[in-house]
Amino acid sequence: MANGILIVDDAAFMRMMIRDILTKNGYEILGEAENGQKAVEKFKELNPDLVIMDITMPEVDGIQAVKEIKKISPDAKIVMCSAMGQQAMVIESIQAGAKDFIVKPFQADRVLEAVKKVLG
């Protein structure tokens, strides 16, 4: 069964990289968003099985978006993306309700491992 995923990153090329990795491995991408505000709107609209969320974005960051999404759906499954050296933000996002994190630059197998683990 295909799992619907929402990809959130302010960099279009990062969204494209994640989309490529996931679609090649049988996952369905329901939508994309470029900031936390749009992520929350898209989450309400699409009700994805999983959200892959960048931490550092303009307007509303990933941590705030996780908190908002968790208010809407306490069971929401979210995997965070972070650059190296953002440990404090990763910890904060996990405390906010994210289930796992992936470090940029992405390793395709690590992305897939996190997605499989969180989706069960």
PDB file of C-alpha atoms in Angstrom:
ATOM      1  CA  MET A   1       0.000   0.000   0.000  1.00  0.00           C
ATOM      2  CA  ALA A   2       1.306   3.424  -0.930  1.00  0.00           C
ATOM      3  CA  ASN A   3       1.808   5.810   1.946  1.00  0.00           C
ATOM      4  CA  GLY A   4       1.000   9.448   1.270  1.00  0.00           C
ATOM      5  CA  ILE A   5       3.785  11.822   2.244  1.00  0.00           C
ATOM      6  CA  LEU A   6       3.956  15.612   2.562  1.00  0.00           C
ATOM      7  CA  ILE A   7       7.416  17.129   1.939  1.00  0.00           C
ATOM      8  CA  VAL A   8       8.219  20.472   3.579  1.00  0.00           C
ATOM      9  CA  ASP A   9      11.423  22.400   2.806  1.00  0.00           C
ATOM     10  CA  ASP A  10      12.054  25.982   1.721  1.00  0.00           C
ATOM     11  CA  ALA A  11      14.586  24.764  -0.878  1.00  0.00           C
ATOM     12  CA  ALA A  12      12.874  23.391  -4.009  1.00  0.00           C
ATOM     13  CA  PHE A  13      15.907  21.215  -4.872  1.00  0.00           C
ATOM     14  CA  MET A  14      15.750  19.549  -1.427  1.00  0.00           C
ATOM     15  CA  ARG A  15      12.058  18.772  -1.913  1.00  0.00           C
ATOM     16  CA  MET A  16      12.910  17.351  -5.342  1.00  0.00           C
ATOM     17  CA  MET A  17      15.700  15.156  -3.908  1.00  0.00           C
ATOM     18  CA  ILE A  18      13.412  13.737  -1.221  1.00  0.00           C
ATOM     19  CA  ARG A  19      10.593  13.276  -3.749  1.00  0.00           C
ATOM     20  CA  ASP A  20      12.938  11.332  -6.078  1.00  0.00           C
ATOM     21  CA  ILE A  21      14.209   9.036  -3.317  1.00  0.00           C
ATOM     22  CA  LEU A  22      10.708   8.254  -2.088  1.00  0.00           C
ATOM     23  CA  THR A  23       8.877   7.873  -5.411  1.00  0.00           C
ATOM     24  CA  LYS A  24      11.595   5.519  -6.695  1.00  0.00           C
ATOM     25  CA  ASN A  25      10.873   3.357  -3.665  1.00  0.00           C
ATOM     26  CA  GLY A  26       7.118   3.176  -4.062  1.00  0.00           C
ATOM     27  CA  TYR A  27       5.966   6.020  -1.843  1.00  0.00           C
ATOM     28  CA  GLU A  28       3.288   8.458  -2.959  1.00  0.00           C
ATOM     29  CA  ILE A  29       3.965  12.181  -2.536  1.00  0.00           C
ATOM     30  CA  LEU A  30       0.666  13.904  -1.730  1.00  0.00           C
ATOM     31  CA  GLY A  31       2.061  17.416  -1.739  1.00  0.00           C
ATOM     32  CA  GLU A  32       4.853  19.845  -0.958  1.00  0.00           C
ATOM     33  CA  ALA A  33       5.133  23.031   1.074  1.00  0.00           C
ATOM     34  CA  GLU A  34       7.888  25.654   1.292  1.00  0.00           C
ATOM     35  CA  ASN A  35       7.363  26.852   4.876  1.00  0.00           C
ATOM     36  CA  GLY A  36       5.753  25.847   8.154  1.00  0.00           C
ATOM     37  CA  GLN A  37       2.591  27.878   7.593  1.00  0.00           C
ATOM     38  CA  LYS A  38       1.923  26.155   4.257  1.00  0.00           C
ATOM     39  CA  ALA A  39       2.834  22.807   5.861  1.00  0.00           C
ATOM     40  CA  VAL A  40       0.048  23.189   8.417  1.00  0.00           C
ATOM     41  CA  GLU A  41      -2.448  24.200   5.685  1.00  0.00           C
ATOM     42  CA  LYS A  42      -1.419  21.270   3.461  1.00  0.00           C
ATOM     43  CA  PHE A  43      -1.551  18.868   6.400  1.00  0.00           C
ATOM     44  CA  LYS A  44      -5.180  19.864   7.082  1.00  0.00           C
ATOM     45  CA  GLU A  45      -6.041  19.563   3.390  1.00  0.00           C
ATOM     46  CA  LEU A  46      -4.204  16.303   2.549  1.00  0.00           C
ATOM     47  CA  ASN A  47      -4.089  14.373   5.838  1.00  0.00           C
ATOM     48  CA  PRO A  48      -0.812  12.617   4.908  1.00  0.00           C
ATOM     49  CA  ASP A  49       0.491   9.439   6.570  1.00  0.00           C
ATOM     50  CA  LEU A  50       3.865  11.134   7.077  1.00  0.00           C
ATOM     51  CA  VAL A  51       5.390  14.619   6.964  1.00  0.00           C
ATOM     52  CA  ILE A  52       9.071  15.171   6.192  1.00  0.00           C
ATOM     53  CA  MET A  53       9.832  18.627   7.586  1.00  0.00           C
ATOM     54  CA  ASP A  54      12.849  20.915   7.369  1.00  0.00           C
ATOM     55  CA  ILE A  55      13.673  22.682  10.637  1.00  0.00           C
ATOM     56  CA  THR A  56      14.966  26.031   9.366  1.00  0.00           C
ATOM     57  CA  MET A  57      12.465  27.816   7.112  1.00  0.00           C
ATOM     58  CA  PRO A  58      11.187  31.374   6.669  1.00  0.00           C
ATOM     59  CA  GLU A  59       7.925  32.635   8.238  1.00  0.00           C
ATOM     60  CA  VAL A  60       7.043  29.590  10.367  1.00  0.00           C
ATOM     61  CA  ASP A  61       9.906  27.189  11.156  1.00  0.00           C
ATOM     62  CA  GLY A  62       9.653  23.421  11.308  1.00  0.00           C
ATOM     63  CA  ILE A  63       9.484  23.207  15.100  1.00  0.00           C
ATOM     64  CA  GLN A  64       6.517  25.577  15.273  1.00  0.00           C
ATOM     65  CA  ALA A  65       4.839  23.685  12.417  1.00  0.00           C
ATOM     66  CA  VAL A  66       5.295  20.372  14.291  1.00  0.00           C
ATOM     67  CA  LYS A  67       3.577  21.889  17.332  1.00  0.00           C
ATOM     68  CA  GLU A  68       0.681  23.147  15.183  1.00  0.00           C
ATOM     69  CA  ILE A  69       0.279  19.835  13.337  1.00  0.00           C
ATOM     70  CA  LYS A  70       0.349  17.893  16.622  1.00  0.00           C
ATOM     71  CA  LYS A  71      -2.506  20.124  17.906  1.00  0.00           C
ATOM     72  CA  ILE A  72      -4.552  19.181  14.821  1.00  0.00           C
ATOM     73  CA  SER A  73      -3.582  15.515  14.902  1.00  0.00           C
ATOM     74  CA  PRO A  74      -1.771  14.170  17.995  1.00  0.00           C
ATOM     75  CA  ASP A  75      -0.962  10.960  16.080  1.00  0.00           C
ATOM     76  CA  ALA A  76       0.722  12.766  13.167  1.00  0.00           C
ATOM     77  CA  LYS A  77       3.971  11.142  12.030  1.00  0.00           C
ATOM     78  CA  ILE A  78       6.731  13.666  11.334  1.00  0.00           C
ATOM     79  CA  VAL A  79      10.390  13.200  10.380  1.00  0.00           C
ATOM     80  CA  MET A  80      12.589  16.294  10.680  1.00  0.00           C
ATOM     81  CA  CYS A  81      15.417  17.308   8.350  1.00  0.00           C
ATOM     82  CA  SER A  82      18.326  19.287   9.699  1.00  0.00           C
ATOM     83  CA  ALA A  83      21.756  20.410   8.669  1.00  0.00           C
ATOM     84  CA  MET A  84      24.762  19.236  10.642  1.00  0.00           C
ATOM     85  CA  GLY A  85      25.253  21.074  13.927  1.00  0.00           C
ATOM     86  CA  GLN A  86      21.563  21.665  14.711  1.00  0.00           C
ATOM     87  CA  GLN A  87      21.402  19.224  17.629  1.00  0.00           C
ATOM     88  CA  ALA A  88      19.537  21.608  19.930  1.00  0.00           C
ATOM     89  CA  MET A  89      16.856  22.189  17.292  1.00  0.00           C
ATOM     90  CA  VAL A  90      16.584  18.463  16.576  1.00  0.00           C
ATOM     91  CA  ILE A  91      16.038  17.787  20.295  1.00  0.00           C
ATOM     92  CA  GLU A  92      13.442  20.564  20.442  1.00  0.00           C
ATOM     93  CA  SER A  93      11.591  19.150  17.427  1.00  0.00           C
ATOM     94  CA  ILE A  94      11.571  15.627  18.931  1.00  0.00           C
ATOM     95  CA  GLN A  95      10.187  17.093  22.160  1.00  0.00           C
ATOM     96  CA  ALA A  96       7.534  18.869  20.067  1.00  0.00           C
ATOM     97  CA  GLY A  97       6.473  15.502  18.681  1.00  0.00           C
ATOM     98  CA  ALA A  98       8.667  14.589  15.700  1.00  0.00           C
ATOM     99  CA  LYS A  99       9.395  10.852  15.484  1.00  0.00           C
ATOM    100  CA  ASP A 100      12.828  10.865  13.824  1.00  0.00           C
ATOM    101  CA  PHE A 101      15.269  13.092  11.978  1.00  0.00           C
ATOM    102  CA  ILE A 102      17.452  12.973   8.885  1.00  0.00           C
ATOM    103  CA  VAL A 103      20.666  14.978   8.575  1.00  0.00           C
ATOM    104  CA  LYS A 104      21.484  16.900   5.388  1.00  0.00           C
ATOM    105  CA  PRO A 105      23.124  16.156   3.033  1.00  0.00           C
ATOM    106  CA  PHE A 106      20.773  13.210   2.614  1.00  0.00           C
ATOM    107  CA  GLN A 107      21.811   9.617   2.226  1.00  0.00           C
ATOM    108  CA  ALA A 108      19.021   7.881   0.314  1.00  0.00           C
ATOM    109  CA  ASP A 109      19.169   4.796   2.550  1.00  0.00           C
ATOM    110  CA  ARG A 110      18.897   6.941   5.698  1.00  0.00           C
ATOM    111  CA  VAL A 111      15.823   8.734   4.317  1.00  0.00           C
ATOM    112  CA  LEU A 112      14.198   5.376   3.530  1.00  0.00           C
ATOM    113  CA  GLU A 113      15.187   3.906   6.900  1.00  0.00           C
ATOM    114  CA  ALA A 114      13.567   6.838   8.761  1.00  0.00           C
ATOM    115  CA  VAL A 115      10.400   6.682   6.648  1.00  0.00           C
ATOM    116  CA  LYS A 116      10.037   2.911   7.094  1.00  0.00           C
ATOM    117  CA  LYS A 117      10.683   3.130  10.825  1.00  0.00           C
ATOM    118  CA  VAL A 118       8.129   5.887  11.408  1.00  0.00           C
ATOM    119  CA  LEU A 119       5.441   4.430   9.170  1.00  0.00           C
ATOM    120  CA  GLY A 120       5.961   1.024  10.790  1.00  0.00           C
TER     121      GLY A 120
END
